[in-house]
PDB file of C-alpha atoms in Angstrom:
ATOM      1  CA  VAL L  52       0.000   0.000   0.000  1.00 82.00           C
ATOM      2  CA  GLN L  53       1.286   3.438  -0.909  1.00 91.00           C
ATOM      3  CA  LEU L  54      -0.202   6.447   0.851  1.00 93.00           C
ATOM      4  CA  GLN L  55       0.060   9.962  -0.526  1.00 93.00           C
ATOM      5  CA  ALA L  56      -0.848  12.846   1.752  1.00 95.00           C
ATOM      6  CA  SER L  57      -1.619  16.324   0.471  1.00 96.00           C
ATOM      7  CA  GLY L  58      -3.335  19.549   1.432  1.00 97.00           C
ATOM      8  CA  GLY L  59      -0.959  21.090   3.932  1.00 97.00           C
ATOM      9  CA  GLY L  60      -0.082  24.764   3.866  1.00 97.00           C
ATOM     10  CA  VAL L  61       0.025  27.996   5.806  1.00 98.00           C
ATOM     11  CA  VAL L  62      -3.153  29.356   7.346  1.00 98.00           C
ATOM     12  CA  GLN L  63      -4.042  31.971   9.919  1.00 98.00           C
ATOM     13  CA  ALA L  64      -5.434  31.002  13.296  1.00 98.00           C
ATOM     14  CA  GLY L  65      -9.151  30.352  13.020  1.00 98.00           C
ATOM     15  CA  GLY L  66      -8.844  29.217   9.441  1.00 98.00           C
ATOM     16  CA  SER L  67      -9.410  25.840   7.817  1.00 98.00           C
ATOM     17  CA  LEU L  68      -7.520  23.264   5.805  1.00 98.00           C
ATOM     18  CA  ARG L  69      -8.476  19.941   4.319  1.00 98.00           C
ATOM     19  CA  LEU L  70      -5.928  17.165   4.154  1.00 98.00           C
ATOM     20  CA  SER L  71      -6.281  14.185   1.854  1.00 97.00           C
ATOM     21  CA  CYS L  72      -4.641  10.764   1.891  1.00 95.00           C
ATOM     22  CA  ALA L  73      -4.895   8.726  -1.276  1.00 92.00           C
ATOM     23  CA  ALA L  74      -4.131   5.006  -1.181  1.00 89.00           C
ATOM     24  CA  SER L  75      -2.876   2.872  -4.009  1.00 86.00           C
ATOM     25  CA  GLY L  76      -1.922  -0.754  -4.209  1.00 82.00           C
ATOM     26  CA  ARG L  77      -4.764  -1.879  -2.001  1.00 70.00           C
ATOM     27  CA  THR L  78      -8.277  -0.622  -1.516  1.00 71.00           C
ATOM     28  CA  PHE L  79      -8.710   1.673   1.443  1.00 63.00           C
ATOM     29  CA  SER L  80     -12.186   0.320   1.923  1.00 67.00           C
ATOM     30  CA  ARG L  81     -10.788  -2.552   3.994  1.00 76.00           C
ATOM     31  CA  LEU L  82      -8.327  -0.525   6.012  1.00 82.00           C
ATOM     32  CA  THR L  83      -8.635   1.702   9.022  1.00 90.00           C
ATOM     33  CA  GLY L  84      -7.285   5.086   8.075  1.00 93.00           C
ATOM     34  CA  ALA L  85      -5.738   7.527  10.518  1.00 96.00           C
ATOM     35  CA  TRP L  86      -3.888  10.800  10.841  1.00 98.00           C
ATOM     36  CA  PHE L  87      -1.003  11.515  13.161  1.00 98.00           C
ATOM     37  CA  ARG L  88       1.020  14.673  13.604  1.00 98.00           C
ATOM     38  CA  GLN L  89       4.429  15.605  14.873  1.00 98.00           C
ATOM     39  CA  ALA L  90       5.532  19.060  15.875  1.00 96.00           C
ATOM     40  CA  PRO L  91       9.223  20.000  16.036  1.00 91.00           C
ATOM     41  CA  GLY L  92      10.808  18.611  19.179  1.00 94.00           C
ATOM     42  CA  LYS L  93       7.722  16.629  20.118  1.00 96.00           C
ATOM     43  CA  GLU L  94       6.638  13.034  19.797  1.00 96.00           C
ATOM     44  CA  ARG L  95       4.237  11.847  17.164  1.00 96.00           C
ATOM     45  CA  GLU L  96       0.662  12.072  18.377  1.00 97.00           C
ATOM     46  CA  PHE L  97      -2.615  10.578  17.273  1.00 97.00           C
ATOM     47  CA  VAL L  98      -5.116  12.942  15.670  1.00 98.00           C
ATOM     48  CA  ALA L  99      -8.009  10.890  14.285  1.00 98.00           C
ATOM     49  CA  ALA L 100      -8.948   7.488  12.856  1.00 97.00           C
ATOM     50  CA  ILE L 101     -11.858   6.026  10.916  1.00 94.00           C
ATOM     51  CA  ARG L 102     -12.794   2.378  10.502  1.00 89.00           C
ATOM     52  CA  TRP L 103     -13.575   0.831   7.151  1.00 79.00           C
ATOM     53  CA  SER L 104     -16.269  -1.438   8.531  1.00 75.00           C
ATOM     54  CA  ASP L 105     -18.761   0.991  10.062  1.00 78.00           C
ATOM     55  CA  ARG L 106     -17.066   4.364   9.597  1.00 82.00           C
ATOM     56  CA  SER L 107     -16.680   4.768  13.353  1.00 92.00           C
ATOM     57  CA  SER L 108     -14.376   7.675  14.031  1.00 95.00           C
ATOM     58  CA  TYR L 109     -12.063   8.503  16.889  1.00 96.00           C
ATOM     59  CA  TYR L 110     -10.395  11.776  17.807  1.00 97.00           C
ATOM     60  CA  ALA L 111      -7.745  13.136  20.096  1.00 97.00           C
ATOM     61  CA  ASP L 112      -9.264  15.373  22.753  1.00 97.00           C
ATOM     62  CA  SER L 113      -7.225  18.294  21.460  1.00 97.00           C
ATOM     63  CA  VAL L 114      -9.001  18.279  18.082  1.00 98.00           C
ATOM     64  CA  LYS L 115     -12.452  16.995  18.987  1.00 98.00           C
ATOM     65  CA  GLY L 116     -15.142  19.342  17.724  1.00 97.00           C
ATOM     66  CA  ARG L 117     -12.758  21.071  15.307  1.00 98.00           C
ATOM     67  CA  PHE L 118     -11.491  18.292  13.059  1.00 98.00           C
ATOM     68  CA  THR L 119     -13.519  15.774  11.087  1.00 98.00           C
ATOM     69  CA  ILE L 120     -12.151  12.607   9.511  1.00 97.00           C
ATOM     70  CA  SER L 121     -14.020  11.062   6.617  1.00 95.00           C
ATOM     71  CA  ARG L 122     -13.449   8.523   3.876  1.00 91.00           C
ATOM     72  CA  ASP L 123     -14.389   8.103   0.269  1.00 89.00           C
ATOM     73  CA  ASN L 124     -14.063   4.413  -0.509  1.00 83.00           C
ATOM     74  CA  ALA L 125     -14.861   4.925  -4.170  1.00 85.00           C
ATOM     75  CA  LYS L 126     -11.859   7.243  -4.474  1.00 88.00           C
ATOM     76  CA  ASN L 127      -9.730   5.286  -2.019  1.00 87.00           C
ATOM     77  CA  THR L 128      -9.146   8.436   0.002  1.00 91.00           C
ATOM     78  CA  VAL L 129      -9.326   9.555   3.609  1.00 94.00           C
ATOM     79  CA  HIS L 130      -9.791  13.249   4.407  1.00 97.00           C
ATOM     80  CA  LEU L 131      -9.158  15.365   7.467  1.00 98.00           C
ATOM     81  CA  GLN L 132     -11.155  18.575   7.581  1.00 98.00           C
ATOM     82  CA  MET L 133      -9.511  20.938  10.036  1.00 98.00           C
ATOM     83  CA  ASN L 134     -11.486  23.963  11.217  1.00 98.00           C
ATOM     84  CA  TYR L 135     -10.775  26.652  13.806  1.00 98.00           C
ATOM     85  CA  LEU L 136      -7.087  25.947  13.526  1.00 98.00           C
ATOM     86  CA  LYS L 137      -4.810  27.068  16.333  1.00 98.00           C
ATOM     87  CA  PRO L 138      -1.048  27.776  16.338  1.00 97.00           C
ATOM     88  CA  GLU L 139      -0.582  24.637  18.430  1.00 97.00           C
ATOM     89  CA  ASP L 140      -1.929  22.587  15.516  1.00 98.00           C
ATOM     90  CA  THR L 141       1.252  23.411  13.607  1.00 98.00           C
ATOM     91  CA  ALA L 142       2.925  20.109  12.738  1.00 98.00           C
ATOM     92  CA  THR L 143       3.720  17.662  10.002  1.00 98.00           C
ATOM     93  CA  TYR L 144       0.640  15.521   9.454  1.00 98.00           C
ATOM     94  CA  SER L 145       1.007  11.943   8.258  1.00 98.00           C
ATOM     95  CA  CYS L 146      -1.614   9.442   7.237  1.00 96.00           C
ATOM     96  CA  ALA L 147      -1.477   5.781   8.150  1.00 96.00           C
ATOM     97  CA  ALA L 148      -3.365   2.554   7.452  1.00 93.00           C
ATOM     98  CA  ASP L 149      -4.137  -0.402   9.682  1.00 90.00           C
ATOM     99  CA  THR L 150      -4.880  -3.706   7.970  1.00 85.00           C
ATOM    100  CA  ARG L 151      -5.713  -5.722  11.062  1.00 83.00           C
ATOM    101  CA  SER L 152      -8.923  -4.115  12.315  1.00 78.00           C
ATOM    102  CA  SER L 153      -7.338  -3.293  15.643  1.00 84.00           C
ATOM    103  CA  ILE L 154      -9.582  -2.611  18.620  1.00 85.00           C
ATOM    104  CA  SER L 155     -10.508   0.990  19.229  1.00 86.00           C
ATOM    105  CA  SER L 156      -8.331   1.386  22.310  1.00 86.00           C
ATOM    106  CA  GLN L 157      -5.275   0.631  20.193  1.00 91.00           C
ATOM    107  CA  LEU L 158      -5.981   2.987  17.325  1.00 92.00           C
ATOM    108  CA  ARG L 159      -4.076   5.807  19.043  1.00 94.00           C
ATOM    109  CA  LEU L 160      -0.849   3.802  18.920  1.00 95.00           C
ATOM    110  CA  PRO L 161       1.495   4.351  15.943  1.00 95.00           C
ATOM    111  CA  SER L 162       2.698   0.755  16.262  1.00 94.00           C
ATOM    112  CA  VAL L 163      -0.731  -0.520  15.152  1.00 94.00           C
ATOM    113  CA  TYR L 164      -0.367   0.917  11.667  1.00 95.00           C
ATOM    114  CA  ASP L 165       1.236  -1.070   8.878  1.00 92.00           C
ATOM    115  CA  TYR L 166       1.602   1.646   6.268  1.00 94.00           C
ATOM    116  CA  TRP L 167       2.538   5.298   6.418  1.00 96.00           C
ATOM    117  CA  GLY L 168       2.502   8.109   3.946  1.00 94.00           C
ATOM    118  CA  GLN L 169       4.920  10.983   3.785  1.00 92.00           C
ATOM    119  CA  GLY L 170       4.002  14.006   5.855  1.00 94.00           C
ATOM    120  CA  THR L 171       2.381  17.218   4.805  1.00 97.00           C
ATOM    121  CA  LEU L 172       3.255  20.371   6.728  1.00 98.00           C
ATOM    122  CA  VAL L 173       0.550  22.467   8.332  1.00 98.00           C
ATOM    123  CA  THR L 174       1.572  25.859   9.690  1.00 98.00           C
ATOM    124  CA  VAL L 175      -0.912  27.965  11.633  1.00 98.00           C
ATOM    125  CA  SER L 176       0.122  31.558  12.215  1.00 97.00           C
ATOM    126  CA  SER L 177      -1.185  33.632  15.091  1.00 93.00           C
TER     127      SER L 177
END
């Protein structure tokens, strides 16, 4: 599976961005898709995940209510709509795929994910 992330950029605080992660080599419709982010000098952290089976979604507390993860199985793509962005959202965002239908409590762990895309940089200015 190859994952290609796009949509990063520079935005002012309060603005919005939409990230996309396109999968090739294997249909995304049978994978759990997720987004992680890593800010300079910090560890990678979970942002959001969405299951292929029932589209259940999971969010980090820091983005709940502001970010929305969605999937388009026909286009083999997972999106992350980010609204009301804050300077602390500045990071490199990476998409990931889990092929093993891991339980929800594990979806926040990077080790669960089998495939990773390259990152896309999001910069939020104050």
